[in-house]
mmCIF file of C-alpha atoms in Angstrom:
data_model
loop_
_atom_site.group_PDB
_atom_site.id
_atom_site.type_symbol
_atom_site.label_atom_id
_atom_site.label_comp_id
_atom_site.label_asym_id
_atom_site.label_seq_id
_atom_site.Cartn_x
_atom_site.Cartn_y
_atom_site.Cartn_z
ATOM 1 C CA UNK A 18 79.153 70.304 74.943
ATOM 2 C CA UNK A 19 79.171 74.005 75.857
ATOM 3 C CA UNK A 20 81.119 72.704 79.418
ATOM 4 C CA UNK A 21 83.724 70.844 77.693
ATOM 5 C CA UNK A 22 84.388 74.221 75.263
ATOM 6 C CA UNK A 23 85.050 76.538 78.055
ATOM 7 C CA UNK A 24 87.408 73.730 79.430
ATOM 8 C CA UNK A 25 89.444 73.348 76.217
ATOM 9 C CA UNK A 26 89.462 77.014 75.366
ATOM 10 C CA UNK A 27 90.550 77.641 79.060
ATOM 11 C CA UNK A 28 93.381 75.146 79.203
ATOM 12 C CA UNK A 29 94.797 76.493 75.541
ATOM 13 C CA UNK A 30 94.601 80.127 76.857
ATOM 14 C CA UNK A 31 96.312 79.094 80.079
ATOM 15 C CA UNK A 32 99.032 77.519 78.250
ATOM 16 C CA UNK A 33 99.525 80.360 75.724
ATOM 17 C CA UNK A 34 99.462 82.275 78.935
ATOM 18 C CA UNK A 35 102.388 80.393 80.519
ATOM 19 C CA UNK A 36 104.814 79.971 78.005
ATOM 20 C CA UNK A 37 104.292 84.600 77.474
ATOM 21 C CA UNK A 38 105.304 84.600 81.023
ATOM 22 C CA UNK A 39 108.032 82.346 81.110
ATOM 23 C CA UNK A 40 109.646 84.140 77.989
ATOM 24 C CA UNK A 41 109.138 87.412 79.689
ATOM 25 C CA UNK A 42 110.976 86.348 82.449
ATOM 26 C CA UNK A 43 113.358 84.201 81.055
ATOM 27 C CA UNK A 44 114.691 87.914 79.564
ATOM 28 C CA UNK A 45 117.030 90.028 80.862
ATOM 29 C CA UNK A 46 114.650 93.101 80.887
ATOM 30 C CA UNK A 47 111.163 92.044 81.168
ATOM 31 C CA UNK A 48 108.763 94.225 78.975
ATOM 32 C CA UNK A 49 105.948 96.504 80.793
ATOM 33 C CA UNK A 50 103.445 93.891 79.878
ATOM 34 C CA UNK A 51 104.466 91.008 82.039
ATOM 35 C CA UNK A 52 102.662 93.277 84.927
ATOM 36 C CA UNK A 53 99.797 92.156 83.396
ATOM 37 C CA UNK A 54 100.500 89.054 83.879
ATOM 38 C CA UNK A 55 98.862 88.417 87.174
ATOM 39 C CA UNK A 56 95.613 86.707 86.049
ATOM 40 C CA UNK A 57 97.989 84.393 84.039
ATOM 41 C CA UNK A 58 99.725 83.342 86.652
ATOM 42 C CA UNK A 59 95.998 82.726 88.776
ATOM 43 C CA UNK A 60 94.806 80.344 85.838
ATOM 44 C CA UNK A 61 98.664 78.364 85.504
ATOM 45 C CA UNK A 62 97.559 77.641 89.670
ATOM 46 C CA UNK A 63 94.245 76.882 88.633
ATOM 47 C CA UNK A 64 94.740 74.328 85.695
ATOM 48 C CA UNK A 65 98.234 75.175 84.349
ATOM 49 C CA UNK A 66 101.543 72.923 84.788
ATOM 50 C CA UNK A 67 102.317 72.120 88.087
ATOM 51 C CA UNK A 68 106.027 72.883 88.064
ATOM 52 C CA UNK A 69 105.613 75.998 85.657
ATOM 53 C CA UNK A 70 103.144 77.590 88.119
ATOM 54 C CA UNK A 71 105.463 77.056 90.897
ATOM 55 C CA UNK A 72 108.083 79.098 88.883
ATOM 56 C CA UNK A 73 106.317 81.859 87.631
ATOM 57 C CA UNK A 74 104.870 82.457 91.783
ATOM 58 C CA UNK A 75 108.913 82.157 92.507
ATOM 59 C CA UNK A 76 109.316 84.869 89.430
ATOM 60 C CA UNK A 77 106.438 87.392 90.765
ATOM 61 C CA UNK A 78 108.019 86.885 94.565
ATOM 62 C CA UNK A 79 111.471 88.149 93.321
ATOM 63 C CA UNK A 80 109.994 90.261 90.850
ATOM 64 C CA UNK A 81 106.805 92.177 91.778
ATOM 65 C CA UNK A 82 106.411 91.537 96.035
ATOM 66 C CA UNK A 83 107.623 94.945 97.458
ATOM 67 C CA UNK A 84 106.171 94.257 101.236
ATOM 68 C CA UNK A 85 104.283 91.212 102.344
ATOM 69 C CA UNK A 86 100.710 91.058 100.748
ATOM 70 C CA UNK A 87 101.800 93.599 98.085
ATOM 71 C CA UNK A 88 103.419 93.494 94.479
ATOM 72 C CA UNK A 89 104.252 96.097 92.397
ATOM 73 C CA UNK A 90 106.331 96.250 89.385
ATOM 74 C CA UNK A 91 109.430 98.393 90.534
ATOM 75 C CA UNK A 92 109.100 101.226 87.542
ATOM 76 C CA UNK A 93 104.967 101.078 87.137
ATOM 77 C CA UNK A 94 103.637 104.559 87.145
ATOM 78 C CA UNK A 95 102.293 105.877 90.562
ATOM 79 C CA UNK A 96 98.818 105.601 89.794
ATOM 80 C CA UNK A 97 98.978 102.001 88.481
ATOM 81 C CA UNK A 98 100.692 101.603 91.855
ATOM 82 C CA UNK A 99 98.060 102.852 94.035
ATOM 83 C CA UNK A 100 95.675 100.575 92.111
ATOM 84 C CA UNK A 101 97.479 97.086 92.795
ATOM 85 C CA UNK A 102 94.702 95.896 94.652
ATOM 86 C CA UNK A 103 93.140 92.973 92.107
ATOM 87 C CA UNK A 104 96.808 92.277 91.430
ATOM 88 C CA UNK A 105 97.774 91.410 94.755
ATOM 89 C CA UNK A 106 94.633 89.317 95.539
ATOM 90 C CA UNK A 107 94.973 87.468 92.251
ATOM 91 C CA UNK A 108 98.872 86.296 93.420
ATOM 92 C CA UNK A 109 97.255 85.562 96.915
ATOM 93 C CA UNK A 110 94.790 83.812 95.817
ATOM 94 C CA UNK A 111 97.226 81.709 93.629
ATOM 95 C CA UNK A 112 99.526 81.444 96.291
ATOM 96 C CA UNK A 113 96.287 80.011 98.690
ATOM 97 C CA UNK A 114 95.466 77.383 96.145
ATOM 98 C CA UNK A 115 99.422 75.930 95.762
ATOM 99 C CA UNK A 116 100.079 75.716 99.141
ATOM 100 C CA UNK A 117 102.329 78.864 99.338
ATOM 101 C CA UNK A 118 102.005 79.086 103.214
ATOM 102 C CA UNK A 119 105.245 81.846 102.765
ATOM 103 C CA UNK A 120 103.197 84.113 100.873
ATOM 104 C CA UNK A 121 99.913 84.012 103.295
ATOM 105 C CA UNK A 122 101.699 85.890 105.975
ATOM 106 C CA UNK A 123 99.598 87.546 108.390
ATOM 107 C CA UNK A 124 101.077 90.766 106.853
ATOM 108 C CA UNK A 125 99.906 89.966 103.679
ATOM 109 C CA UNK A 126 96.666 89.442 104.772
ATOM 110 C CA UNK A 127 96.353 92.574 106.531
ATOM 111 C CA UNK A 128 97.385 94.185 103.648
ATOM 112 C CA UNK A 129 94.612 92.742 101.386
ATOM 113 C CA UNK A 130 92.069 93.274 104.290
ATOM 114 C CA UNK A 131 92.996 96.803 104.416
ATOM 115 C CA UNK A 132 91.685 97.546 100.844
ATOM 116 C CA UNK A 133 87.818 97.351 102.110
ATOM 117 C CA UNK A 134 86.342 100.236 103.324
ATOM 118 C CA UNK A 135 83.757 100.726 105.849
ATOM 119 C CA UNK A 136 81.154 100.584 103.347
ATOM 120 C CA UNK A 137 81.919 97.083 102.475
ATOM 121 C CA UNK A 138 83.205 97.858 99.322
ATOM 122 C CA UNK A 139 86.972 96.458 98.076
ATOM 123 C CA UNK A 140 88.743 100.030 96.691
ATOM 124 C CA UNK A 141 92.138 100.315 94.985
ATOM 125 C CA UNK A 142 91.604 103.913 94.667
ATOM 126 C CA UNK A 143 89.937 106.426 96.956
ATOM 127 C CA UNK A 144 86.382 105.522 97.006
ATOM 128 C CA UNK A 145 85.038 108.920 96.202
ATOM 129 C CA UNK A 146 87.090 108.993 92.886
ATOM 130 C CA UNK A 147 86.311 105.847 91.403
ATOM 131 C CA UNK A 148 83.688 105.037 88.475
ATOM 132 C CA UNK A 149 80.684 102.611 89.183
ATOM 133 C CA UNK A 150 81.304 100.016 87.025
ATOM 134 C CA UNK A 151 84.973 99.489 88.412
ATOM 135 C CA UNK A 152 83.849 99.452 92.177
ATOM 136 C CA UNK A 153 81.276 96.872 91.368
ATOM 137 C CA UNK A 154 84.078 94.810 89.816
ATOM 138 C CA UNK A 155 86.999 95.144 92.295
ATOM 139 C CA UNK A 156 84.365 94.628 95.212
ATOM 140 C CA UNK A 157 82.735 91.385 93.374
ATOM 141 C CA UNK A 158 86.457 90.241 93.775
ATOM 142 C CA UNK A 159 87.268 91.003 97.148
ATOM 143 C CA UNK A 160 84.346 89.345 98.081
ATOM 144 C CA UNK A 161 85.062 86.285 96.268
ATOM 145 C CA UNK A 162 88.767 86.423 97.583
ATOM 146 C CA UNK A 163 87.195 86.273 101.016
ATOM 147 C CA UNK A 164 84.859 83.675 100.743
ATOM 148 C CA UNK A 165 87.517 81.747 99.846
ATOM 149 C CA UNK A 166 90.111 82.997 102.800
ATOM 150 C CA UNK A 167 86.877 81.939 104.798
ATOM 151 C CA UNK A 168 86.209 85.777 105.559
ATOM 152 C CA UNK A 169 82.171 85.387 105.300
ATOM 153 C CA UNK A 170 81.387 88.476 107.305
ATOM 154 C CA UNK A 171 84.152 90.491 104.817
ATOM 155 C CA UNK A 172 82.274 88.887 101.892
ATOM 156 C CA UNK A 173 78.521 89.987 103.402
ATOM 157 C CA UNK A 174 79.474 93.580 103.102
ATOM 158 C CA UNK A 175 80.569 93.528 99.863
ATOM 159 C CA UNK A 176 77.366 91.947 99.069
ATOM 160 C CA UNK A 177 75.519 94.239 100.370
ATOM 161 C CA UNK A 178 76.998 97.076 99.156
ATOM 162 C CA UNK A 179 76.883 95.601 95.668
ATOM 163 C CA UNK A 180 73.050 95.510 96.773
ATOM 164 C CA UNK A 181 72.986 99.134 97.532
ATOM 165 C CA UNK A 182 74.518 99.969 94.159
ATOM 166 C CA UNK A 183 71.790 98.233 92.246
ATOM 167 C CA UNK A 184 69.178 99.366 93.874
ATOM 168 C CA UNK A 185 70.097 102.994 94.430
ATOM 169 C CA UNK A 186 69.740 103.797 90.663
ATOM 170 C CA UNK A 187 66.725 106.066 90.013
ATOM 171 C CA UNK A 188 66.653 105.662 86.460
ATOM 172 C CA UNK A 189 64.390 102.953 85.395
ATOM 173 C CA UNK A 190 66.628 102.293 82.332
ATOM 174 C CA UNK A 191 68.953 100.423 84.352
ATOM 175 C CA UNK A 192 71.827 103.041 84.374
ATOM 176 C CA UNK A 193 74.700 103.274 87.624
ATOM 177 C CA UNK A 194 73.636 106.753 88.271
ATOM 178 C CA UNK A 195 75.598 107.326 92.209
ATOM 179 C CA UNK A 196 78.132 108.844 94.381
ATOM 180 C CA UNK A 197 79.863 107.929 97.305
ATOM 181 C CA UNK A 198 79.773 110.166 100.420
ATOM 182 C CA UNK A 199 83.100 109.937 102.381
ATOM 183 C CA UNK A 200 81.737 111.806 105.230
ATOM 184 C CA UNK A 201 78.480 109.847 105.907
ATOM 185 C CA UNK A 202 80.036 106.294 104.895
ATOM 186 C CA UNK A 203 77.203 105.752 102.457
ATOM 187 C CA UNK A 204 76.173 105.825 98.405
ATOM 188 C CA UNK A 205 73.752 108.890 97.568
ATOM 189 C CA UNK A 206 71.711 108.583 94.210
ATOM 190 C CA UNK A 207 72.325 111.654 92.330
ATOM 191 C CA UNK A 208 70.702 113.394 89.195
ATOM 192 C CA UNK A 209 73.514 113.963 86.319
ATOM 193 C CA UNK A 210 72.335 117.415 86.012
ATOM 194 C CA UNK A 211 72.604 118.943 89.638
ATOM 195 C CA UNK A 212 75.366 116.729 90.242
ATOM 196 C CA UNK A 213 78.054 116.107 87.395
ATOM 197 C CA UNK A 214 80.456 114.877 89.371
ATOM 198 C CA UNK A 215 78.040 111.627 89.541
ATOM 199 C CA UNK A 216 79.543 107.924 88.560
ATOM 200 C CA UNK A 217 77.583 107.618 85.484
ATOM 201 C CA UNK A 218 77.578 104.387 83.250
ATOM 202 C CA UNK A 219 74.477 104.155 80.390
ATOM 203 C CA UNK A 220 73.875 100.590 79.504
ATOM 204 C CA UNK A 221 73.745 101.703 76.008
ATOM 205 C CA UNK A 222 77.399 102.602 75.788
ATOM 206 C CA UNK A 223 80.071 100.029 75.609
ATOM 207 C CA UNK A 224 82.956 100.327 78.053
ATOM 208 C CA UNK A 225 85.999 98.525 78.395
ATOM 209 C CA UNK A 226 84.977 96.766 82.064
ATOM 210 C CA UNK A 227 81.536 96.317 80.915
ATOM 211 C CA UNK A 228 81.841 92.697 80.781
ATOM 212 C CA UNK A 229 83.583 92.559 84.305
ATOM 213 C CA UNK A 230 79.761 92.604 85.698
ATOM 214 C CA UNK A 231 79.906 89.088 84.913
ATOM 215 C CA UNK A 232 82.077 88.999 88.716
ATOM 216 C CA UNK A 233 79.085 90.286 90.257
ATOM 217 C CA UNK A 234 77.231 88.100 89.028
ATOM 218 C CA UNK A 235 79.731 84.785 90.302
ATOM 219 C CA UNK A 236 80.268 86.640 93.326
ATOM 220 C CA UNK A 237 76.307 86.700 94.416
ATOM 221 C CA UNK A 238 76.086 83.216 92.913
ATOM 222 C CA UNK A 239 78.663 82.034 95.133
ATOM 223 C CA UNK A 240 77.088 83.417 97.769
ATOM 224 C CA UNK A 241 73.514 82.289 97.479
ATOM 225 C CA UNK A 242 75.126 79.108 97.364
ATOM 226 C CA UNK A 243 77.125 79.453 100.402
ATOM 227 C CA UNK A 244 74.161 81.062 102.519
ATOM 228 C CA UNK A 245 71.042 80.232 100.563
ATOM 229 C CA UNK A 246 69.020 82.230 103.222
ATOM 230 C CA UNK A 247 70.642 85.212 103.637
ATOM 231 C CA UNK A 248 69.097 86.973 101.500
ATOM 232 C CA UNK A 249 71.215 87.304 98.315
ATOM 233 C CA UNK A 250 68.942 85.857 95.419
ATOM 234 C CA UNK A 251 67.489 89.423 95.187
ATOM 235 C CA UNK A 252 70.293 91.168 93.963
ATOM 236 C CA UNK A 253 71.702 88.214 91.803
ATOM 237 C CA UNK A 254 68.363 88.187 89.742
ATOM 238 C CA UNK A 255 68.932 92.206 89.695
ATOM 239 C CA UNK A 256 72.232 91.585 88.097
ATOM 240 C CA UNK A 257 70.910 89.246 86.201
ATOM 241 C CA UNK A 258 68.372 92.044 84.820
ATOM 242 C CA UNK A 259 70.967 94.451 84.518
ATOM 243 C CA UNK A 260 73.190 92.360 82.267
ATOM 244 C CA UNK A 261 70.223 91.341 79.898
ATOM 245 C CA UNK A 262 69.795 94.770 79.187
ATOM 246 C CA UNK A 263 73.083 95.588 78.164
ATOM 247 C CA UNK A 264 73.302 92.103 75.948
ATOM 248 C CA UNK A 265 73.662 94.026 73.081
ATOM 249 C CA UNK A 266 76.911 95.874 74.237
ATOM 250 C CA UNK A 267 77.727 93.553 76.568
ATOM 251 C CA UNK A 268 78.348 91.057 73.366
ATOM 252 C CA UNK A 269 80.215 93.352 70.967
ATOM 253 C CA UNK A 270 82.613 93.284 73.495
ATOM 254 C CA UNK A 271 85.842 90.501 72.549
ATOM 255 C CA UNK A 272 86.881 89.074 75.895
ATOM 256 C CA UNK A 273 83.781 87.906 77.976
ATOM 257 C CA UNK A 274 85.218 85.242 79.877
ATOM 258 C CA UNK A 275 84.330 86.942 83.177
ATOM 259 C CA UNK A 276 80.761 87.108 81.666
ATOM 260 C CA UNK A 277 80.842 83.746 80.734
ATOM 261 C CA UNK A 278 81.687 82.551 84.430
ATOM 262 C CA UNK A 279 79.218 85.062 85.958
ATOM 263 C CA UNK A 280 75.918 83.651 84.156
ATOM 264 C CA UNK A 281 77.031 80.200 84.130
ATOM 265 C CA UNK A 282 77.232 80.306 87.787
ATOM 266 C CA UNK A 283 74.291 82.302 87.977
ATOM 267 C CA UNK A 284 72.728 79.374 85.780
ATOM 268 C CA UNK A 285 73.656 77.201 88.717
ATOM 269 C CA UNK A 286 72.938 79.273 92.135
ATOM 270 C CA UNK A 287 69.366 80.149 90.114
ATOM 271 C CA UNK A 288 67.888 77.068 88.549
ATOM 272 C CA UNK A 289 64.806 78.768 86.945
ATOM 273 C CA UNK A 290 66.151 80.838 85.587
ATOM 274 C CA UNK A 291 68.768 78.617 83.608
ATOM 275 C CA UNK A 292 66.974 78.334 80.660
ATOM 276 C CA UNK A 293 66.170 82.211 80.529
ATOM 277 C CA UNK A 294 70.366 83.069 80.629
ATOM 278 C CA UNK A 295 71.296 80.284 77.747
ATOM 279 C CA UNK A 296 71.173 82.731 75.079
ATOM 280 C CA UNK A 297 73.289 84.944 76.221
ATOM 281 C CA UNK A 298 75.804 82.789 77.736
ATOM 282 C CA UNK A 299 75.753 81.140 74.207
ATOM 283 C CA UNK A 300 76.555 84.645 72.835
ATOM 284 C CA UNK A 301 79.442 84.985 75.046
ATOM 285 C CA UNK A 302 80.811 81.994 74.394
ATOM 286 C CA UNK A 303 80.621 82.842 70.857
ATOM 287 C CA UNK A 304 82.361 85.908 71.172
ATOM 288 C CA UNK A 305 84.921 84.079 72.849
ATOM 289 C CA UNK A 306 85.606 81.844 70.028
ATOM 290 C CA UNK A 307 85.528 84.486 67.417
ATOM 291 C CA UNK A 308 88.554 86.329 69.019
ATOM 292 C CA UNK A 309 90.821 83.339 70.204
ATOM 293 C CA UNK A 310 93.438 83.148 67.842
ATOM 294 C CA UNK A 311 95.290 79.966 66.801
ATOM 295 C CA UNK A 312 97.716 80.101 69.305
ATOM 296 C CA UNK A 313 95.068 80.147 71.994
ATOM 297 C CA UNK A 314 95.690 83.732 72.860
ATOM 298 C CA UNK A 315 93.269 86.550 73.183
ATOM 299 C CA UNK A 316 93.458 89.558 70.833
ATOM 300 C CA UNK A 317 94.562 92.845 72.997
ATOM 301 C CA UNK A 318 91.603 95.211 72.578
ATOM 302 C CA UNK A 319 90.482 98.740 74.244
ATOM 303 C CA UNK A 320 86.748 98.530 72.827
ATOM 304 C CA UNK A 321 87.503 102.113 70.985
ATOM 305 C CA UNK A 322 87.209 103.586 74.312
ATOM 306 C CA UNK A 323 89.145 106.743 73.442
ATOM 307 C CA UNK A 324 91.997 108.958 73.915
ATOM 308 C CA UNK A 325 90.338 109.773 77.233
ATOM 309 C CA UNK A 326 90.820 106.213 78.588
ATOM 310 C CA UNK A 327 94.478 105.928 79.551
ATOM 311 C CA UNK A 328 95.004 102.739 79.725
ATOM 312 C CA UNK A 329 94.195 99.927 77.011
ATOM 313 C CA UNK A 330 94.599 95.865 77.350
ATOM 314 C CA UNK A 331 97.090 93.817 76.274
ATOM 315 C CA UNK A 332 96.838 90.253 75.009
ATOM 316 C CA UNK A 333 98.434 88.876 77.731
ATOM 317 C CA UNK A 334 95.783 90.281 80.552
ATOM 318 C CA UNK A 335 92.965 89.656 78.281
ATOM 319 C CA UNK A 336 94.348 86.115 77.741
ATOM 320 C CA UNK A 337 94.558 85.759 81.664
ATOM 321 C CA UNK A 338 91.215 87.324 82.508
ATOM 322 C CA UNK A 339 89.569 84.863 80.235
ATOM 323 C CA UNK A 340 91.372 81.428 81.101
ATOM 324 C CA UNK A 341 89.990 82.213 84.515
ATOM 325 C CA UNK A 342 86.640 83.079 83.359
ATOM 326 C CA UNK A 343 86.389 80.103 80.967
ATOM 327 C CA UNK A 344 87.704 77.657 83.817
ATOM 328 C CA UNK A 345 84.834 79.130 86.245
ATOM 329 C CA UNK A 346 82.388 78.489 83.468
ATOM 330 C CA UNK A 347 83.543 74.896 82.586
ATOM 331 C CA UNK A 348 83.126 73.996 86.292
ATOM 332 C CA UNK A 349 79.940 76.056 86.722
ATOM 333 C CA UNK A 350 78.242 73.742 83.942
ATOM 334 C CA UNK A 351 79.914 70.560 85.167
ATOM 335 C CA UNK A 352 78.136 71.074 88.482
ATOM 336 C CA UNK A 353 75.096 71.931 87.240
ATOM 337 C CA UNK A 354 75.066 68.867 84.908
ATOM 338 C CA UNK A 355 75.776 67.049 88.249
ATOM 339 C CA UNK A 356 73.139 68.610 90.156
ATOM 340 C CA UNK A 357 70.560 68.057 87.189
ATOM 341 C CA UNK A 358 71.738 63.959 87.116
#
């Protein structure tokens, strides 16, 4: 029952999803938010219309691809343009699954290649300016990305750097409590109070990418699955620990889609512990339902994060996110009802 939710609420966001996009750029001057359209355009690939997704990858080729591997809207700020990596892969990856072979240029995937650092870790920003939470979550996607370009030794060092960031934090409570060392290559745990600069996230506070540790999650599910001996079940049931304790804030949060995916593949990779991540992947998809509208949209939200925070989410990228999330989901529980048969 759950399963065949996730697939319905999926397919209505991808739709709502597809018809925002084509209006967009059926105009003669786009607005700002069809750049946030890039997840929308992954989930049209992924279970949309066969003949709209094919337009709207035509519309982001003439529209957004600036060099081979790379797409930017023309008059995006700088900084939004220097963090184009999840963009990019998203389009690639949607490219990938249509059978775009003029988009998968050996440019292109140089260019996506080039956003992992020697650590292992997938950055769209230098690495020793970023914020814990967010280099979790863009390196739980490269690492997915390659795993599915067939890059497994790319997709090991993500892994294992998502390892190191879990189990480098010296507070019990489950906090990301690091920094990252340019000069020795490596994360160093920190104390906030002799180091300030530290990445700091408290479970206890809600951010607006909290529920983007659901990727980690998929990503270390996927690859337990992929490699069942290489050692990845220890950091998925850290994760796993990780996102219990933050259930709280993790479910006053509106768009958990990527959550949703996360523990229902988690669910799967982890069979014993299936029963202990229902409740919370019940919550989630509760949440989900309480902030769908009737058009099958997503209600834009920044989760009160401040005038600090410079940059909220619009309905259409929340809308995107969680069609993709919800589709992972649906086909995480279809397998494991396969599996259990």
């Amino acid at each position: 029952m759950l399963g065949c939710w996730c697939a319905q609420a999926a397919r209505r966001a991808t739709s709502w999803a597809e018809s925002a996009l084509l209006a967009e750029a059926e105009r003669a001057q786009p607005s700002p938010a069809l750049g946030d359209g890039y997840a929308g355009v992954l989930a049209s690939v992924t279970q949309g219309d066969f003949q709209t997704s094919a337009r709207l990858l035509d519309y982001a080729v003439r529209r957004w691809m600036v060099s081979p591997g790379e797409f930017h809207l023309l008059d995006e700020p700088e900084r939004q343009r220097q963090r184009s990596f999840v963009r990019s892969a998203c389009l690639l990856l949607a490219a990938s699954r249509a059978g775009r072979a003029d988009l998968l240029s050996r440019e292109a995937i140089e260019r996506l290649l080039s956003y992992q650092h020697r650590s292992g870790g997938f950055f769209d920003m230098d690495p020793g300016q970023g914020h814990g939470l967010v280099e979790a979550f863009t390196t739980a996607w490269g690492g997915r990305v390659a795993l599915r370009f067939s890059w497994h030794e790319r997709a090991r060092q993500a892994a294992q750097l998502l390892a190191e960031m879990l189990y480098m934090q010296p507070d019990p409570e489950g906090r990301f409590y690091f920094t990252y060392d340019s000069t020795s290559s490596a994360l160093l745990t920190r104390w906030r109070d002799r180091e300030p600069q530290a990445r700091y996230l408290d479970f206890s506070q809600t951010a607006g990418e909290t529920h983007q540790l659901g990727m980690a999650l998929a990503f270390l599910a996927e690859l337990h699955l992929a490699d069942a001996s290489g050692g990845w079940l220890r950091p998925l049931l850290g994760y796993i620990g990780v996102i219990q304790r933050w259930n709280a804030s993790l479910m006053s949060l509106p768009a958990l889609g990527v959550l949703a995916e996360g523990l229902a593949l988690a669910g799967w990779a982890v069979p014993a512990s299936r029963e202990e991540l229902w409740p919370s992947l019940v919550s989630a998809s509760r949440g989900i339902a309480a902030t769908q509208t009737g058009t099958g949209s997503f209600a834009a939200w920044n989760c009160g994060l401040g005038a600090d925070y410079d940059r909220g989410f619009s309905a259409m990228e929340t809308t995107g996110w969680t069609a993709l999330g919800l589709s992972g989901a649906a086909q995480a529980l279809q397998a494991s009802l396969s599996v259990r048969a």
